[in-house]
Short mmCIF file of C-alpha atoms in Angstrom, two decimals:
data_model
loop_
_atom_site.label_atom_id
_atom_site.label_comp_id
_atom_site.label_asym_id
_atom_site.label_seq_id
_atom_site.Cartn_x
_atom_site.Cartn_y
_atom_site.Cartn_z
CA MET A 1 59.00 188.53 176.91
CA ASP A 2 59.24 185.32 175.25
CA VAL A 3 55.93 185.48 173.02
CA THR A 4 54.89 186.44 169.77
CA MET A 5 52.08 188.97 169.21
CA ILE A 6 50.30 189.60 165.40
CA ILE A 7 49.21 193.63 165.01
CA SER A 8 47.16 194.50 162.34
CA LEU A 9 47.77 197.84 161.16
CA LEU A 10 46.88 200.05 158.61
CA GLN A 11 49.08 202.57 157.48
CA PRO A 12 50.72 203.04 160.76
CA ALA A 13 53.79 205.89 161.85
CA PRO A 14 56.95 205.23 160.99
CA GLU A 15 58.74 205.09 164.30
CA THR A 16 55.56 201.94 164.78
CA PHE A 17 56.58 200.56 161.62
CA GLU A 18 60.43 200.35 162.99
CA LEU A 19 59.49 198.17 166.52
CA PHE A 20 58.09 195.09 164.40
CA ASP A 21 60.30 192.26 163.33
CA ASP A 22 58.13 190.90 160.75
CA ILE A 23 55.96 192.19 158.42
CA ILE A 24 53.27 190.32 156.69
CA LEU A 25 50.83 192.31 153.69
CA LEU A 26 48.10 190.89 152.69
CA SER A 27 46.21 192.17 149.31
CA GLU A 28 42.56 191.29 149.22
CA GLY A 29 42.98 187.65 151.61
CA GLN A 30 46.86 187.04 149.43
CA VAL A 31 50.08 187.67 151.03
CA VAL A 32 52.37 189.88 149.27
CA TYR A 33 55.16 189.59 151.56
CA GLN A 34 56.11 187.38 154.50
CA GLY A 35 59.16 188.08 156.36
CA PRO A 36 62.05 190.21 157.86
CA ARG A 37 61.40 194.30 157.62
CA GLU A 38 64.54 194.93 156.58
CA ASN A 39 64.21 192.96 153.84
CA ILE A 40 60.92 194.19 152.75
CA LEU A 41 62.17 197.24 150.93
CA GLU A 42 64.41 194.90 149.04
CA PHE A 43 61.07 192.93 147.59
CA PHE A 44 60.31 195.63 145.99
CA GLU A 45 62.70 197.05 144.35
CA SER A 46 64.00 193.57 142.54
CA VAL A 47 60.43 193.94 141.06
CA GLY A 48 60.70 197.81 140.41
CA PHE A 49 59.71 199.48 142.78
CA LYS A 50 61.51 201.85 145.20
CA CYS A 51 60.20 203.82 147.91
CA PRO A 52 60.44 207.84 147.40
CA LYS A 53 62.55 209.39 150.40
CA ARG A 54 59.86 211.63 150.98
CA LYS A 55 57.05 208.81 151.63
CA GLY A 56 56.81 206.27 154.46
CA VAL A 57 57.27 202.58 154.51
CA ALA A 58 54.34 201.86 155.56
CA ASP A 59 52.39 204.42 152.75
CA PHE A 60 54.96 202.82 150.23
CA LEU A 61 53.48 199.17 150.67
CA GLN A 62 49.82 200.34 150.58
CA GLU A 63 50.21 201.41 147.28
CA CYS A 64 52.27 198.33 145.88
CA PRO A 65 49.83 194.87 147.11
CA GLU A 66 49.46 193.18 143.60
CA PHE A 67 52.19 191.05 143.77
CA VAL A 68 51.53 187.73 144.88
CA ASP A 69 52.99 185.17 142.73
CA ARG A 70 56.32 187.83 142.19
CA PHE A 71 56.70 186.92 146.64
CA SER A 72 57.00 183.27 145.75
CA SER A 73 60.21 182.95 143.46
CA PHE A 74 61.64 185.94 146.05
CA HIS A 75 64.18 184.20 148.29
CA VAL A 76 62.25 185.46 151.74
CA GLY A 77 59.33 184.18 149.81
CA GLN A 78 61.04 181.16 149.28
CA ASN A 79 62.83 180.37 152.59
CA LEU A 80 59.25 180.96 154.19
CA PHE A 81 57.60 178.03 151.10
CA ASP A 82 60.69 175.76 152.29
CA GLU A 83 59.88 175.86 155.83
CA LEU A 84 56.56 175.69 155.96
CA SER A 85 57.16 172.46 153.00
CA ILE A 86 58.36 169.96 156.04
CA PRO A 87 55.75 168.70 158.38
CA TYR A 88 55.49 169.59 161.32
CA ASP A 89 56.46 167.10 164.12
CA LYS A 90 53.35 166.54 166.93
CA THR A 91 55.80 165.20 169.29
CA ASN A 92 57.81 168.48 170.31
CA THR A 93 53.37 169.82 170.99
CA HIS A 94 52.57 170.93 174.59
CA PRO A 95 50.11 168.92 175.75
CA ALA A 96 48.08 172.72 176.41
CA ALA A 97 48.76 174.01 172.84
CA LEU A 98 45.76 171.87 171.28
CA VAL A 99 42.55 172.08 172.72
CA THR A 100 40.42 168.70 173.04
CA ASP A 101 37.30 169.15 174.84
CA LYS A 102 34.55 171.34 173.25
CA TYR A 103 34.58 174.19 176.09
CA GLY A 104 37.35 175.37 177.57
CA ILE A 105 36.39 174.60 181.09
CA SER A 106 34.12 172.69 183.13
CA ASN A 107 29.86 172.99 182.97
CA LEU A 108 30.14 174.21 186.49
CA GLU A 109 33.14 176.19 186.01
CA LEU A 110 31.00 178.32 182.78
CA PHE A 111 27.05 177.76 185.20
CA ASN A 112 28.95 179.75 187.63
CA ALA A 113 30.96 182.44 185.00
CA CYS A 114 27.68 182.99 183.62
CA LEU A 115 25.50 183.37 187.34
CA ALA A 116 28.84 186.14 187.73
CA ARG A 117 27.41 187.43 185.41
CA GLU A 118 23.74 187.90 185.61
CA TRP A 119 24.70 188.99 189.10
CA LEU A 120 26.97 192.09 188.18
CA LEU A 121 24.08 192.71 185.79
CA MET A 122 22.05 193.19 188.45
CA LYS A 123 23.64 195.02 190.74
CA ARG A 124 24.25 197.38 187.64
CA ASN A 125 20.85 197.71 186.96
CA SER A 126 20.03 197.16 190.55
CA PHE A 127 17.17 200.73 190.48
CA LEU A 128 14.98 198.74 188.28
CA TYR A 129 14.52 195.98 190.54
CA ILE A 130 14.33 197.78 193.48
CA PHE A 131 11.61 199.99 191.90
CA LYS A 132 10.11 196.95 190.58
CA THR A 133 10.40 194.84 193.98
CA PHE A 134 8.80 198.19 195.64
CA GLN A 135 5.44 198.35 193.05
CA LEU A 136 5.33 194.24 194.13
CA THR A 137 4.93 194.94 197.61
CA ILE A 138 2.43 197.96 196.81
CA MET A 139 0.26 195.89 194.48
CA SER A 140 0.49 192.49 196.59
CA ILE A 141 -1.10 194.69 199.77
CA ILE A 142 -3.57 195.98 198.24
CA ALA A 143 -3.85 192.24 196.42
CA PHE A 144 -4.27 191.16 200.24
CA THR A 145 -6.77 193.63 201.08
CA VAL A 146 -9.08 192.84 198.65
CA PHE A 147 -9.46 188.56 198.68
CA TYR A 148 -8.53 188.84 202.05
CA ARG A 149 -11.29 187.15 204.14
CA THR A 150 -11.04 184.75 207.60
CA GLU A 151 -13.22 182.60 206.22
CA MET A 152 -13.71 182.02 202.00
CA LYS A 153 -16.59 179.72 201.28
CA HIS A 154 -15.47 176.77 198.67
CA GLY A 155 -18.19 174.78 197.79
CA GLN A 156 -19.74 176.02 194.98
CA LEU A 157 -18.50 176.97 191.94
CA VAL A 158 -19.30 180.42 192.10
CA ASP A 159 -16.88 180.76 194.86
CA GLY A 160 -13.90 178.34 193.15
CA GLY A 161 -14.45 181.69 190.85
CA LYS A 162 -13.34 183.87 193.76
CA PHE A 163 -10.18 181.34 193.96
CA TYR A 164 -9.54 181.36 190.91
CA GLY A 165 -9.40 185.33 190.56
CA ALA A 166 -6.41 185.32 192.87
CA LEU A 167 -4.80 182.71 191.33
CA PHE A 168 -5.46 184.61 187.47
CA PHE A 169 -4.67 188.16 189.17
CA SER A 170 -1.01 186.87 190.73
CA LEU A 171 -0.06 184.70 187.80
CA LEU A 172 -1.21 188.82 185.61
CA ASN A 173 0.71 190.29 187.95
CA VAL A 174 3.84 188.60 187.40
CA MET A 175 3.69 188.39 184.19
CA PHE A 176 3.61 192.01 183.48
CA ASN A 177 6.25 193.23 185.63
CA GLY A 178 8.31 190.54 183.74
CA THR A 179 8.26 192.41 180.67
CA ALA A 180 10.78 194.69 181.81
CA GLU A 181 13.38 192.28 182.65
CA LEU A 182 11.76 190.14 178.62
CA ALA A 183 13.46 194.04 177.25
CA LEU A 184 17.01 193.86 178.39
CA THR A 185 16.96 190.56 177.73
CA ILE A 186 16.18 190.83 173.78
CA PHE A 187 19.27 193.54 173.53
CA ARG A 188 21.28 190.56 175.20
CA LEU A 189 21.03 188.33 171.84
CA PRO A 190 22.92 189.18 169.75
CA THR A 191 26.05 188.93 172.20
CA PHE A 192 24.56 185.56 173.14
CA PHE A 193 24.32 184.38 168.83
CA LYS A 194 27.33 185.94 168.73
CA GLN A 195 29.18 184.14 171.89
CA ARG A 196 27.66 180.91 171.48
CA ASP A 197 28.84 180.49 167.88
CA ALA A 198 31.82 180.83 169.27
CA LEU A 199 31.56 178.07 171.68
CA PHE A 200 32.54 180.52 174.67
CA TYR A 201 29.30 178.00 176.96
CA PRO A 202 26.14 175.96 176.10
CA ALA A 203 22.87 177.55 176.11
CA TRP A 204 21.58 176.34 178.69
CA ALA A 205 25.05 178.20 180.49
CA PHE A 206 22.91 181.39 179.67
CA ALA A 207 19.70 180.27 179.83
CA LEU A 208 19.96 178.73 183.62
CA PRO A 209 21.66 182.12 185.31
CA SER A 210 18.62 184.07 183.28
CA LEU A 211 15.75 182.51 184.47
CA ALA A 212 17.32 181.69 187.98
CA SER A 213 18.34 186.38 187.62
#
């Protein structure tokens, strides 16, 4: 496939272990071994630990994590440290290999991606939105009949209170109907904080589609 893949496994099966070309054995943040799979048993045998025939290699490696210093004197470790000591030639780097922008795509693409996600969430929660639309329609008809007047006086302070009452009733309805969406937004906040801190998108790219929906 012409690609390098790093896979983290805990005590893999012997058949899975044999599929790997190189092995990186870590213990408490330290590299115990990094090199070809064929040489890993040779390394542990050089420090006095031989894998029993009845035990799988992966299981055996889990029991031998205390040889970080010994690996630096092993020939595989010496070759690895020699390669890492040579500074990398940046002229051989592909222009697309390193990210130079804070976000990988433009602001418009970020907005469109978040907007598409909001639209997908709205379709998944379509029952809630259809129910709320039906509820608002019924409430608007009721409010229409309560405050309907062909000619409504507006010359006195008491008449102005009727207009304010109609506006307050409408605002109160919209506010309480938004509580259902508020609960969904709060449940999504942990995911938002995680993705924002990982520089998936800025806060405004999440907020604007949420307001639009």
